Short mmCIF file of C-alpha atoms and ligand atoms in Angstrom, two decimals:
data_model
loop_
_atom_site.label_atom_id
_atom_site.label_comp_id
_atom_site.label_asym_id
_atom_site.label_seq_id
_atom_site.Cartn_x
_atom_site.Cartn_y
_atom_site.Cartn_z
CA UNK F 9 -13.74 24.78 -8.88
CA UNK F 10 -13.25 25.34 -5.17
CA UNK F 11 -11.79 22.05 -3.66
CA UNK F 12 -9.48 21.06 -0.88
CA UNK F 13 -5.75 20.64 -2.02
CA UNK F 14 -3.33 18.28 -0.06
CA UNK F 15 0.38 18.32 -0.82
CA UNK F 16 2.30 15.26 -0.25
CA UNK F 17 6.00 14.85 -0.02
CA UNK F 18 7.25 11.80 -1.80
CA UNK F 19 6.75 9.90 -4.78
CA UNK F 20 6.56 6.10 -4.11
CA UNK F 21 3.65 3.80 -3.72
CA UNK F 22 2.14 5.42 -0.75
CA UNK F 23 1.54 8.66 -2.39
CA UNK F 24 0.26 6.89 -5.64
CA UNK F 25 -2.40 4.90 -3.38
CA UNK F 26 -3.45 8.17 -1.66
CA UNK F 27 -4.39 9.50 -5.05
CA UNK F 28 -6.79 6.73 -5.38
CA UNK F 29 -8.57 7.75 -2.36
CA UNK F 30 -8.16 11.62 -3.32
CA UNK F 31 -10.05 10.99 -6.57
CA UNK F 32 -13.12 9.69 -4.72
CA UNK F 33 -13.18 12.44 -2.36
CA UNK F 34 -12.51 15.18 -5.00
CA UNK F 35 -9.46 16.33 -3.09
CA UNK F 36 -6.58 17.73 -5.31
CA UNK F 37 -3.37 16.12 -4.65
CA UNK F 38 0.02 17.81 -5.43
CA UNK F 39 3.21 15.91 -4.88
CA UNK F 40 6.90 16.52 -4.47
CA UNK F 41 8.35 13.59 -6.14
CA UNK F 42 12.07 12.44 -6.81
CA UNK F 43 11.48 11.82 -10.55
CA UNK F 44 8.95 12.41 -13.37
CA UNK F 45 8.68 8.45 -13.74
CA UNK F 46 8.11 7.64 -9.99
CA UNK F 47 5.17 5.72 -8.99
CA UNK F 48 3.34 8.91 -7.88
CA UNK F 49 4.10 11.12 -10.68
CA UNK F 50 2.48 8.60 -13.14
CA UNK F 51 -0.93 9.14 -11.47
CA UNK F 52 -0.84 12.63 -10.01
CA UNK F 53 -0.78 15.18 -12.67
CA UNK F 54 0.52 17.86 -10.35
CA UNK F 55 3.69 16.56 -9.50
CA UNK F 56 6.86 18.61 -9.07
CA UNK F 57 10.23 17.06 -9.11
CA UNK F 58 12.34 18.10 -6.32
CA UNK F 59 14.21 16.93 -3.16
CA UNK F 60 12.43 16.39 -0.10
CA UNK F 61 15.13 18.03 1.94
CA UNK F 62 14.82 21.29 -0.42
CA UNK F 63 13.47 24.07 1.78
CA UNK F 64 12.19 26.16 -1.32
CA UNK F 65 10.45 23.19 -2.88
CA UNK F 66 8.63 22.42 0.31
CA UNK F 67 7.65 25.89 0.74
CA UNK F 68 6.17 26.29 -2.80
CA UNK F 69 4.27 23.17 -2.36
CA UNK F 70 3.00 24.33 1.14
CA UNK F 71 1.82 27.62 -0.38
CA UNK F 72 -0.40 26.00 -2.75
CA UNK F 73 -2.24 23.65 -0.43
CA UNK F 74 -4.59 23.57 2.42
CA UNK F 75 -2.22 21.00 4.19
CA UNK F 76 1.23 19.64 3.84
CA UNK F 77 1.70 15.91 4.64
CA UNK F 78 4.33 13.03 3.78
CA UNK F 79 4.61 9.55 2.69
CA UNK F 80 7.99 9.08 4.31
CA UNK F 81 9.76 10.71 7.08
CA UNK F 82 12.98 11.89 5.41
CA UNK F 83 12.02 15.74 5.52
CA UNK F 84 14.02 18.42 7.54
CA UNK F 85 12.27 19.20 10.78
CA UNK F 86 13.40 22.78 10.95
CA UNK F 87 11.92 23.50 7.44
CA UNK F 88 8.61 22.00 8.52
CA UNK F 89 8.80 24.07 11.79
CA UNK F 90 9.52 27.21 9.88
CA UNK F 91 6.36 26.60 7.47
CA UNK F 92 4.14 25.94 10.46
CA UNK F 93 5.49 29.34 12.05
CA UNK F 94 4.34 31.06 8.83
CA UNK F 95 1.06 29.71 9.13
CA UNK F 96 1.10 26.73 6.82
CA UNK F 97 -0.60 23.62 8.24
CA UNK F 98 1.78 20.71 8.37
CA UNK F 99 0.28 17.34 9.34
CA UNK F 100 1.67 15.45 11.32
CA UNK F 101 3.59 18.33 12.78
CA UNK F 102 7.39 18.44 13.22
CA UNK F 103 7.20 17.89 16.88
CA UNK F 104 5.36 14.79 16.41
CA UNK F 105 7.08 13.63 13.34
CA UNK F 106 10.39 13.80 14.86
CA UNK F 107 9.55 10.48 16.84
CA UNK F 108 9.29 8.64 13.51
CA UNK F 109 12.58 10.25 12.26
CA UNK F 110 14.93 9.57 15.02
CA UNK F 111 14.71 6.10 17.10
CA UNK F 112 16.58 7.55 19.90
CA UNK F 113 14.20 10.30 20.45
CA UNK F 114 11.38 7.85 19.80
CA UNK F 115 12.65 5.54 22.57
CA UNK F 116 13.01 8.44 25.14
CA UNK F 117 9.57 9.77 24.42
CA UNK F 118 7.94 6.39 24.79
CA UNK F 119 9.65 5.52 28.04
CA UNK F 120 8.32 8.89 29.41
CA UNK F 121 4.87 7.75 28.28
CA UNK F 122 5.15 4.53 29.86
CA UNK F 123 4.74 2.56 26.67
CA UNK F 124 6.33 -0.99 26.86
CA UNK F 125 9.64 -1.20 24.84
CA UNK F 126 12.54 -3.40 24.45
CA UNK F 127 15.45 -2.52 26.69
CA UNK F 128 17.58 -0.02 25.16
CA UNK F 129 20.66 2.31 25.42
CA UNK F 130 22.63 4.56 23.30
CA UNK F 131 26.14 3.75 22.09
CA UNK F 132 28.98 6.12 21.39
CA UNK F 133 31.73 3.65 21.55
CA UNK F 134 32.57 -0.18 21.32
CA UNK F 135 32.75 -0.14 25.20
CA UNK F 136 29.21 1.02 25.23
CA UNK F 137 28.05 -1.90 23.05
CA UNK F 138 29.99 -4.29 25.27
CA UNK F 139 28.67 -3.01 28.62
CA UNK F 140 25.07 -3.10 27.21
CA UNK F 141 25.41 -6.84 25.73
CA UNK F 142 26.82 -8.14 29.21
CA UNK F 143 23.88 -6.37 31.00
CA UNK F 144 21.14 -7.62 28.80
CA UNK F 145 22.59 -10.59 27.14
CA UNK F 146 24.10 -11.40 23.63
CA UNK F 147 23.41 -10.70 20.88
CA UNK F 148 22.20 -7.28 20.67
CA UNK F 149 20.45 -5.18 18.10
CA UNK F 150 22.31 -2.16 16.79
CA UNK F 151 20.32 0.46 14.90
CA UNK F 152 21.08 3.67 13.24
CA UNK F 153 18.68 6.12 14.68
CA UNK F 154 18.00 7.99 11.55
CA UNK F 155 17.37 7.09 7.78
CA UNK F 156 16.58 3.16 8.08
CA UNK F 157 13.92 1.38 6.43
CA UNK F 158 13.10 -2.29 5.48
CA UNK F 159 15.79 -3.58 7.82
CA UNK F 160 18.55 -1.41 6.56
CA UNK F 161 20.34 0.34 9.47
CA UNK F 162 19.41 -2.76 11.90
CA UNK F 163 22.02 -5.32 12.76
CA UNK F 164 22.40 -8.19 15.12
CA UNK F 165 25.64 -8.11 16.92
CA UNK F 166 27.00 -10.84 18.98
CA UNK F 167 29.81 -10.79 21.56
CA UNK F 168 33.30 -9.84 19.98
CA UNK F 169 31.42 -9.09 16.77
CA UNK F 170 32.22 -5.71 15.03
CA UNK F 171 29.37 -3.22 14.85
CA UNK F 172 28.67 -2.50 11.11
CA UNK F 173 27.73 1.13 11.39
CA UNK F 174 30.17 4.03 12.50
CA UNK F 175 30.31 4.61 16.07
CA UNK F 176 31.12 8.08 17.10
CA UNK F 177 30.42 10.47 20.02
CA UNK F 178 28.43 13.05 18.02
CA UNK F 179 25.89 10.56 16.49
CA UNK F 180 25.24 7.66 18.84
CA UNK F 181 23.71 4.47 17.77
CA UNK F 182 20.55 2.86 19.35
CA UNK F 183 21.19 -0.62 21.14
CA UNK F 184 18.14 -2.89 21.88
CA UNK F 185 18.07 -6.18 23.64
CA UNK F 186 17.37 -8.95 21.10
CA UNK F 187 13.74 -9.67 21.84
CA UNK F 188 12.67 -13.26 21.64
CA UNK F 189 9.35 -12.43 19.89
CA UNK F 190 7.02 -15.02 18.57
CA UNK F 191 5.24 -12.68 16.28
CA UNK F 192 5.31 -9.11 14.98
CA UNK F 193 1.88 -7.15 15.18
CA UNK F 194 1.02 -3.60 13.92
CA UNK F 195 -1.76 -1.37 14.91
CA UNK F 196 -2.88 1.39 12.97
CA UNK F 197 -4.49 4.52 14.24
CA UNK F 198 -5.73 7.69 12.64
CA UNK F 199 -6.26 10.86 14.53
CA UNK F 200 -7.58 14.18 13.88
CA UNK F 201 -6.19 17.50 15.10
CA UNK F 202 -8.82 17.80 17.81
CA UNK F 203 -8.26 14.22 19.05
CA UNK F 204 -10.90 12.01 17.41
CA UNK F 205 -9.16 8.77 16.93
CA UNK F 206 -10.03 5.34 15.24
CA UNK F 207 -8.19 2.33 15.14
CA UNK F 208 -8.43 -0.70 12.79
CA UNK F 209 -8.15 -4.21 13.70
CA UNK F 210 -4.69 -5.33 15.01
CA UNK F 211 -2.85 -7.17 12.30
CA UNK F 212 0.05 -9.75 12.09
CA UNK F 213 2.84 -8.89 9.82
CA UNK F 214 5.28 -11.47 8.55
CA UNK F 215 8.70 -10.29 7.39
CA UNK F 216 11.11 -12.00 5.26
CA UNK F 217 14.72 -10.83 4.97
CA UNK F 218 13.82 -7.66 7.13
CA UNK F 219 10.98 -6.73 4.71
CA UNK F 220 7.22 -7.22 5.21
CA UNK F 221 6.03 -9.84 2.98
CA UNK F 222 2.48 -10.73 4.37
CA UNK F 223 -0.14 -9.17 6.72
CA UNK F 224 -3.04 -11.07 8.07
CA UNK F 225 -5.97 -9.24 9.49
CA UNK F 226 -6.96 -9.60 12.20
CA UNK F 227 -3.83 -11.08 13.86
CA UNK F 228 -4.68 -14.81 14.01
CA UNK F 229 -5.44 -16.34 17.66
CA UNK F 230 -4.86 -13.23 19.35
CA UNK F 231 -6.42 -13.24 22.84
CA UNK F 232 -9.02 -10.35 23.34
CA UNK F 233 -6.82 -9.11 26.29
CA UNK F 234 -3.77 -8.77 23.84
CA UNK F 235 -5.81 -7.40 21.13
CA UNK F 236 -7.13 -4.65 23.65
CA UNK F 237 -3.57 -4.08 25.00
CA UNK F 238 -2.19 -3.63 21.48
CA UNK F 239 -4.94 -1.12 20.60
CA UNK F 240 -4.33 0.70 23.91
CA UNK F 241 -0.77 1.06 23.09
CA UNK F 242 -1.64 2.44 19.54
CA UNK F 243 -3.93 5.04 21.04
CA UNK F 244 -1.46 5.98 23.84
CA UNK F 245 1.17 6.62 21.30
CA UNK F 246 -1.06 8.59 19.03
CA UNK F 247 -2.40 10.82 21.86
CA UNK F 248 0.90 11.00 23.76
CA UNK F 249 2.70 12.20 20.51
CA UNK F 250 0.00 14.40 19.10
CA UNK F 251 -0.02 12.63 15.90
CA UNK F 252 -2.35 13.75 13.12
CA UNK F 253 -3.02 11.50 10.20
CA UNK F 254 -2.28 7.78 10.21
CA UNK F 255 0.15 6.34 12.78
CA UNK F 256 1.47 2.78 12.34
CA UNK F 257 2.94 1.09 15.63
CA UNK F 258 4.86 -1.92 14.84
CA UNK F 259 5.09 -4.16 17.99
CA UNK F 260 6.88 -7.41 19.05
CA UNK F 261 4.58 -10.06 20.74
CA UNK F 262 6.33 -12.61 23.18
CA UNK F 263 4.02 -15.39 23.75
CA UNK F 264 5.03 -17.63 26.81
CA UNK F 265 3.01 -19.83 29.01
CA UNK F 266 2.95 -17.30 31.56
CA UNK F 267 1.30 -14.78 29.18
CA UNK F 268 1.77 -12.41 26.26
CA UNK F 269 3.95 -9.32 26.58
CA UNK F 270 3.97 -6.56 23.92
CA UNK F 271 6.96 -4.42 23.11
CA UNK F 272 6.87 -1.52 20.64
CA UNK F 273 9.41 -1.76 17.80
CA UNK F 274 8.81 1.17 15.78
CA UNK F 275 6.56 4.07 14.55
CA UNK F 276 5.57 5.46 11.19
CA UNK F 277 3.47 8.58 10.68
CA UNK F 278 1.84 7.95 7.50
CA UNK F 279 0.13 5.41 5.63
CA UNK F 280 2.13 2.03 6.18
CA UNK F 281 2.48 -1.25 4.41
CA UNK F 282 0.81 -3.08 7.31
CA UNK F 283 -2.30 -0.99 6.31
CA UNK F 284 -2.66 -1.84 2.71
CA UNK F 285 -5.07 -4.49 3.56
CA UNK F 286 -7.53 -1.63 4.42
CA UNK F 287 -8.05 -0.64 0.72
CA UNK F 288 -9.84 -3.88 -0.07
CA UNK F 289 -10.98 -5.19 3.41
CA UNK F 290 -12.23 -2.26 5.43
CA UNK F 291 -15.06 0.36 5.21
CA UNK F 292 -12.44 3.15 5.32
CA UNK F 293 -8.97 2.68 3.80
CA UNK F 294 -5.75 4.00 5.51
CA UNK F 295 -5.25 6.34 2.44
CA UNK F 296 -8.77 7.80 2.71
CA UNK F 297 -8.39 8.16 6.40
CA UNK F 298 -5.13 9.79 6.24
CA UNK F 299 -6.70 12.50 4.02
CA UNK F 300 -9.56 12.81 6.20
CA UNK F 301 -7.54 13.44 9.21
CA UNK F 302 -5.04 15.78 7.91
CA UNK F 303 -7.87 17.75 6.37
CA UNK F 304 -9.72 17.66 9.84
CA UNK F 305 -12.75 16.03 8.48
CA UNK F 306 -14.69 13.44 10.48
CA UNK F 307 -12.96 9.95 10.35
CA UNK F 308 -14.48 7.17 8.62
CA UNK F 309 -15.67 3.67 10.07
CA UNK F 310 -12.93 1.06 10.34
CA UNK F 311 -14.85 -2.02 10.40
CA UNK F 312 -13.42 -5.08 8.38
CA UNK F 313 -16.14 -6.38 6.14
CA UNK F 314 -15.10 -9.75 5.93
CA UNK F 315 -14.00 -12.26 8.80
CA UNK F 316 -10.37 -12.46 7.25
CA UNK F 317 -8.09 -10.43 4.88
CA UNK F 318 -4.54 -11.36 3.71
CA UNK F 319 -2.22 -9.11 1.92
CA UNK F 320 0.98 -10.22 0.42
CA UNK F 321 3.85 -8.00 -1.20
CA UNK F 322 5.16 -8.49 -4.68
CA UNK F 323 8.84 -8.30 -3.85
CA UNK F 324 10.80 -8.41 -7.08
CA UNK F 325 9.67 -10.52 -10.15
CA UNK F 326 11.23 -12.77 -12.88
CA UNK F 327 8.91 -11.07 -15.33
CA UNK F 328 9.76 -7.92 -17.07
CA UNK F 329 6.19 -6.53 -16.57
CA UNK F 330 4.34 -8.30 -13.89
CA UNK F 331 0.87 -7.30 -15.43
CA UNK F 332 1.70 -9.81 -18.33
CA UNK F 333 0.66 -12.49 -15.62
CA UNK F 334 -2.81 -10.92 -15.55
CA UNK F 335 -4.55 -13.47 -17.65
CA UNK F 336 -3.29 -16.36 -15.55
CA UNK F 337 -3.86 -14.58 -12.13
CA UNK F 338 -7.33 -13.29 -13.03
CA UNK F 339 -8.59 -16.65 -14.36
CA UNK F 340 -7.29 -18.50 -11.37
CA UNK F 341 -8.05 -16.19 -8.52
CA UNK F 342 -10.72 -13.74 -9.94
CA UNK F 343 -11.40 -12.70 -6.31
CA UNK F 344 -7.75 -11.41 -5.66
CA UNK F 345 -7.31 -7.60 -5.64
CA UNK F 346 -4.15 -6.64 -7.34
CA UNK F 347 -2.38 -3.38 -6.76
CA UNK F 348 0.74 -2.66 -9.08
CA UNK F 349 2.94 0.40 -8.33
CA UNK F 350 4.08 1.19 -11.97
CA UNK F 351 7.86 0.54 -10.55
CA UNK F 352 10.47 -0.96 -12.88
CA UNK F 353 11.26 -4.40 -11.79
CA UNK F 354 14.49 -4.87 -9.67
CA UNK F 355 15.31 -7.87 -7.27
CA UNK F 356 13.45 -7.60 -3.99
CA UNK F 357 11.73 -4.33 -5.02
CA UNK F 358 8.28 -3.74 -3.62
CA UNK F 359 6.50 -3.78 -6.89
CA UNK F 360 2.81 -4.31 -5.68
CA UNK F 361 0.78 -6.25 -3.30
CA UNK F 362 -2.51 -8.50 -3.48
CA UNK F 363 -5.30 -8.70 -1.11
CA UNK F 364 -7.78 -11.62 -0.60
CA UNK F 365 -10.59 -11.51 1.79
CA UNK F 366 -13.01 -14.33 2.83
CA UNK F 367 -13.78 -16.87 5.59
CA UNK F 368 -10.98 -19.15 6.05
CA UNK F 369 -7.55 -17.57 6.70
CA UNK F 370 -5.53 -20.73 5.86
CA UNK F 371 -7.07 -20.90 2.36
CA UNK F 372 -6.43 -17.02 1.80
CA UNK F 373 -2.96 -17.30 2.76
CA UNK F 374 -2.26 -20.10 0.30
CA UNK F 375 -4.35 -18.05 -2.41
CA UNK F 376 -2.26 -14.97 -1.67
CA UNK F 377 1.00 -16.87 -1.89
CA UNK F 378 -0.19 -18.45 -5.14
CA UNK F 379 -1.10 -14.82 -6.58
CA UNK F 380 2.42 -13.63 -5.76
CA UNK F 381 3.81 -16.82 -7.38
CA UNK F 382 2.05 -15.92 -10.59
CA UNK F 383 2.74 -12.18 -10.65
CA UNK F 384 6.57 -13.03 -9.80
CA UNK F 385 6.80 -15.42 -12.77
CA UNK F 386 7.91 -18.13 -10.12
CA UNK F 387 4.86 -20.02 -10.79
CA UNK F 388 4.69 -23.78 -10.85
CA UNK F 389 3.96 -25.36 -14.26
P1 LIG J 421 13.33 -0.55 9.84
O1 LIG J 421 13.31 0.71 10.42
O2 LIG J 421 14.39 -0.86 8.95
O3 LIG J 421 11.95 -1.18 9.47
P2 LIG J 421 13.07 -2.13 12.32
O4 LIG J 421 13.43 -1.48 13.59
O5 LIG J 421 11.79 -2.17 12.11
O6 LIG J 421 13.97 -1.58 11.15
O7 LIG J 421 13.68 -3.51 12.28
C1 LIG J 421 13.57 -4.42 11.23
C2 LIG J 421 13.30 -5.81 11.64
O8 LIG J 421 14.33 -6.32 12.53
C3 LIG J 421 12.15 -5.98 12.47
O9 LIG J 421 10.89 -6.06 11.90
C4 LIG J 421 12.58 -7.21 13.35
O10 LIG J 421 12.13 -8.43 12.74
C5 LIG J 421 14.06 -7.06 13.69
N1 LIG J 421 14.26 -6.49 15.06
C6 LIG J 421 14.31 -5.00 15.11
N2 LIG J 421 14.58 -4.72 16.39
C7 LIG J 421 14.51 -6.14 17.04
C8 LIG J 421 14.86 -6.34 18.33
N3 LIG J 421 14.92 -5.45 19.25
N4 LIG J 421 14.71 -7.69 18.72
C9 LIG J 421 14.78 -8.50 17.67
N5 LIG J 421 14.42 -8.18 16.57
C10 LIG J 421 14.44 -7.00 16.12
#
């Protein structure tokens, strides 16, 4: 049967949820996964086990697909460039993806585009860190430019404290001022190769211990001006970097009596945790939109269908199998939409999420928290 084939690199929950959208569109998904038991391999029959940095495995995947895409950024750029040069569509392309792979490259390019960012510098020595701290004020935030996720590779360093990452001249660290943000926002944008672009409503993300715990859509109490500015920054980044597919732009919001200030924290060029809410709350989910965009199909409507939506992550569980809690959860909260990722339970691990939509944001937040309490086995008697 003639059908479109999308190859995705990565075997986590994002490629797993991409399959949900692929099923509806009759798109064939093939995946390069870390293990045959991975969250993706459980639902994508055409999963091949291999490393994301294995050039041969990537080439084999690309040969079989109409387009190669990703659920994470840990892919060697040179290999992607070579595949492109051979005529294999790779979306987002390596020249865009590098900005989600290397935080120093990202800061340099965003500065060129005039996108507001925290003050930053690179550090090759302890003296560089001291000089920056004295200039912008202590503490400072130190980041490893590559390979970080969920707060790993990020440290807050005060005057006279030691930087917990190796400092060497070859691989500089990124330094940022410690932003006194009041809230964190994210804007999700999807872009087609020709430039067609859609955004979803700007959301508020709530992190606990450096990990996203909750997302509220739209971000409560945001002024229309700030909402428009956040969206504008998302568009500027998507266009400026020539992104194809879904782009998440994470931002800090600094609210002061004098007005709001937005500063870009980081970028992801793939479906993102801040967009899980779109599966149940918006006309087109981020996963469907990503497939449409990388296949160069017209993008879907991104309207939110209910006034409010709250998504909460299940981070670890006391239960060996969180789905054992379904009878309680489904009795108590029949309108909660549950997504479990088929992962083995480990402390703090992202095992799934719950989305609840409705009219009253405070009620939804309480209900989402309650749903997580039930699935995590930490429920009240
Ligand atoms: P990761 O790539 O691991 O997600 P981030 O760069 O997003 O790392 O940082 C993780 C969290 O650390 C952010 O969500 C934010 O809460 C905090 N953080 C990062 N950079 C800064 C900064 N410059 N000022 C204040 N807090 C920061």
